[in-house]
C-alpha atoms as a PDB file:
ATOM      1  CA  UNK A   1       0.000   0.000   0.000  1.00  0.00           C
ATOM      2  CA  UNK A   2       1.239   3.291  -0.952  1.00  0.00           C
ATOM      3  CA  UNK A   3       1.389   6.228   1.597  1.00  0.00           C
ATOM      4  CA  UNK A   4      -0.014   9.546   0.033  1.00  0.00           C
ATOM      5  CA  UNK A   5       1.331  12.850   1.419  1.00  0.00           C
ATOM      6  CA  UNK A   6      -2.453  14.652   0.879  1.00  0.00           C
ATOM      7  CA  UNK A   7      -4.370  12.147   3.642  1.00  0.00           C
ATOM      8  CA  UNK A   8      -7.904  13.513   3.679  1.00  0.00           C
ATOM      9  CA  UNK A   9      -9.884  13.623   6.771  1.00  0.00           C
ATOM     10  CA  UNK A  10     -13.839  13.314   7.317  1.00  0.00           C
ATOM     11  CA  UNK A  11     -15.384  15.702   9.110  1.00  0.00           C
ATOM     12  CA  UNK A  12     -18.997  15.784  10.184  1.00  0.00           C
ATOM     13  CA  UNK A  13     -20.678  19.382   9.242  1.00  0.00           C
ATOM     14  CA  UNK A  14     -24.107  20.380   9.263  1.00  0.00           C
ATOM     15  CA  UNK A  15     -25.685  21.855   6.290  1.00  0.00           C
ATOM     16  CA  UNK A  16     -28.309  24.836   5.946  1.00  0.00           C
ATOM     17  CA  UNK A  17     -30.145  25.624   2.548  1.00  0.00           C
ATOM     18  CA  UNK A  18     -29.535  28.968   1.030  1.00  0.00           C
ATOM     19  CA  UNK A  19     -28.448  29.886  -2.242  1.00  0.00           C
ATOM     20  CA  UNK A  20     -24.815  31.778  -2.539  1.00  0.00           C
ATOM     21  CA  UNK A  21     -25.377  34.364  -5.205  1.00  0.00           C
ATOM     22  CA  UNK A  22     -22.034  34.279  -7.065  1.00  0.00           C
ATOM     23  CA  UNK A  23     -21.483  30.465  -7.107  1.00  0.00           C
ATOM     24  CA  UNK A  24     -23.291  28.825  -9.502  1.00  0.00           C
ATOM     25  CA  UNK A  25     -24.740  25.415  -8.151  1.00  0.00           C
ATOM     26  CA  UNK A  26     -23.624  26.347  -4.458  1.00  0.00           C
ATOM     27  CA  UNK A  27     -27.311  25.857  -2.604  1.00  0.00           C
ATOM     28  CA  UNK A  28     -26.187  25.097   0.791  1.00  0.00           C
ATOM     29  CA  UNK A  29     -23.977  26.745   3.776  1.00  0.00           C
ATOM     30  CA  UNK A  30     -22.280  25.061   6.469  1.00  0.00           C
ATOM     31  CA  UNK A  31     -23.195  26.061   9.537  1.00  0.00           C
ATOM     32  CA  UNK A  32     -20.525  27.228  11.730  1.00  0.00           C
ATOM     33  CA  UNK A  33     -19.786  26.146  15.523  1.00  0.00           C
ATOM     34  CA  UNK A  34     -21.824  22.956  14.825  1.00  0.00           C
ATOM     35  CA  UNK A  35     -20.371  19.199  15.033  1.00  0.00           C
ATOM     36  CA  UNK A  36     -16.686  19.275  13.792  1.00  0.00           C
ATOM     37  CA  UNK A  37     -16.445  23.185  12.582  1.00  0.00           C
ATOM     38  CA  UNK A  38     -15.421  26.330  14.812  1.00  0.00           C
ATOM     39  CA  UNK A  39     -17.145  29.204  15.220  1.00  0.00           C
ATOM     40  CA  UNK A  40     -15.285  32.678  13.970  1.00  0.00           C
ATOM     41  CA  UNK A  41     -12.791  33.672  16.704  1.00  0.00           C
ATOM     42  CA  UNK A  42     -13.201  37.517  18.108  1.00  0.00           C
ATOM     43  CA  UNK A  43     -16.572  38.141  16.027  1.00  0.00           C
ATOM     44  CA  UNK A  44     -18.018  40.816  17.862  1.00  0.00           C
ATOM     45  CA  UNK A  45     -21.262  41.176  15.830  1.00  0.00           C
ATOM     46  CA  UNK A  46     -23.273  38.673  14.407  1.00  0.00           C
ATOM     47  CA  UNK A  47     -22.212  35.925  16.151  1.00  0.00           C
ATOM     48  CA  UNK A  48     -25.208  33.831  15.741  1.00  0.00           C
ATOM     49  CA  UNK A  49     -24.673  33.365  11.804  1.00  0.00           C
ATOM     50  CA  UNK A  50     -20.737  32.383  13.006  1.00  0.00           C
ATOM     51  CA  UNK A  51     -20.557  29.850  15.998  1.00  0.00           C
ATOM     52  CA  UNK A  52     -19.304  32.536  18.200  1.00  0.00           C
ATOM     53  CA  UNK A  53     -19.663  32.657  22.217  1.00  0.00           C
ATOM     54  CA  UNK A  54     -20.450  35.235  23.862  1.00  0.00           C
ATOM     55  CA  UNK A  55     -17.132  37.449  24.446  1.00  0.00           C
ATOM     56  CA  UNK A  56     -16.396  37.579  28.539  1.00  0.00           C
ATOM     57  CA  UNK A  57     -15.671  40.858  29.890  1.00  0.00           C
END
């Protein structure tokens, strides 16, 4: 068996319908902070649509 430098992991997302305008075919986002992806670190606003916690003080 041959060993490949690019090993390719599985991850385990979960998926949210929406189109992306300026990708054809793209119907779907991944929604962030859910199963194996982060949220966005230091988002201050928004942080629903991101995965991100509430910042302590």
């Amino acid at each position: 068996m041959l060993s490949s430098p690019f090993k390719r992991g599985v991850s385990i997302v979960m998926v949210r319908g929406g189109r992306v305008k300026d990708l054809p075919g793209v119907r779907y986002h991944i929604v962030r902070g859910k199963l194996d992806t982060q949220g966005v670190q230091d988002r201050k606003k928004g942080r629903s649509k991101y995965g991100a916690k509430m910042p302590k003080k």
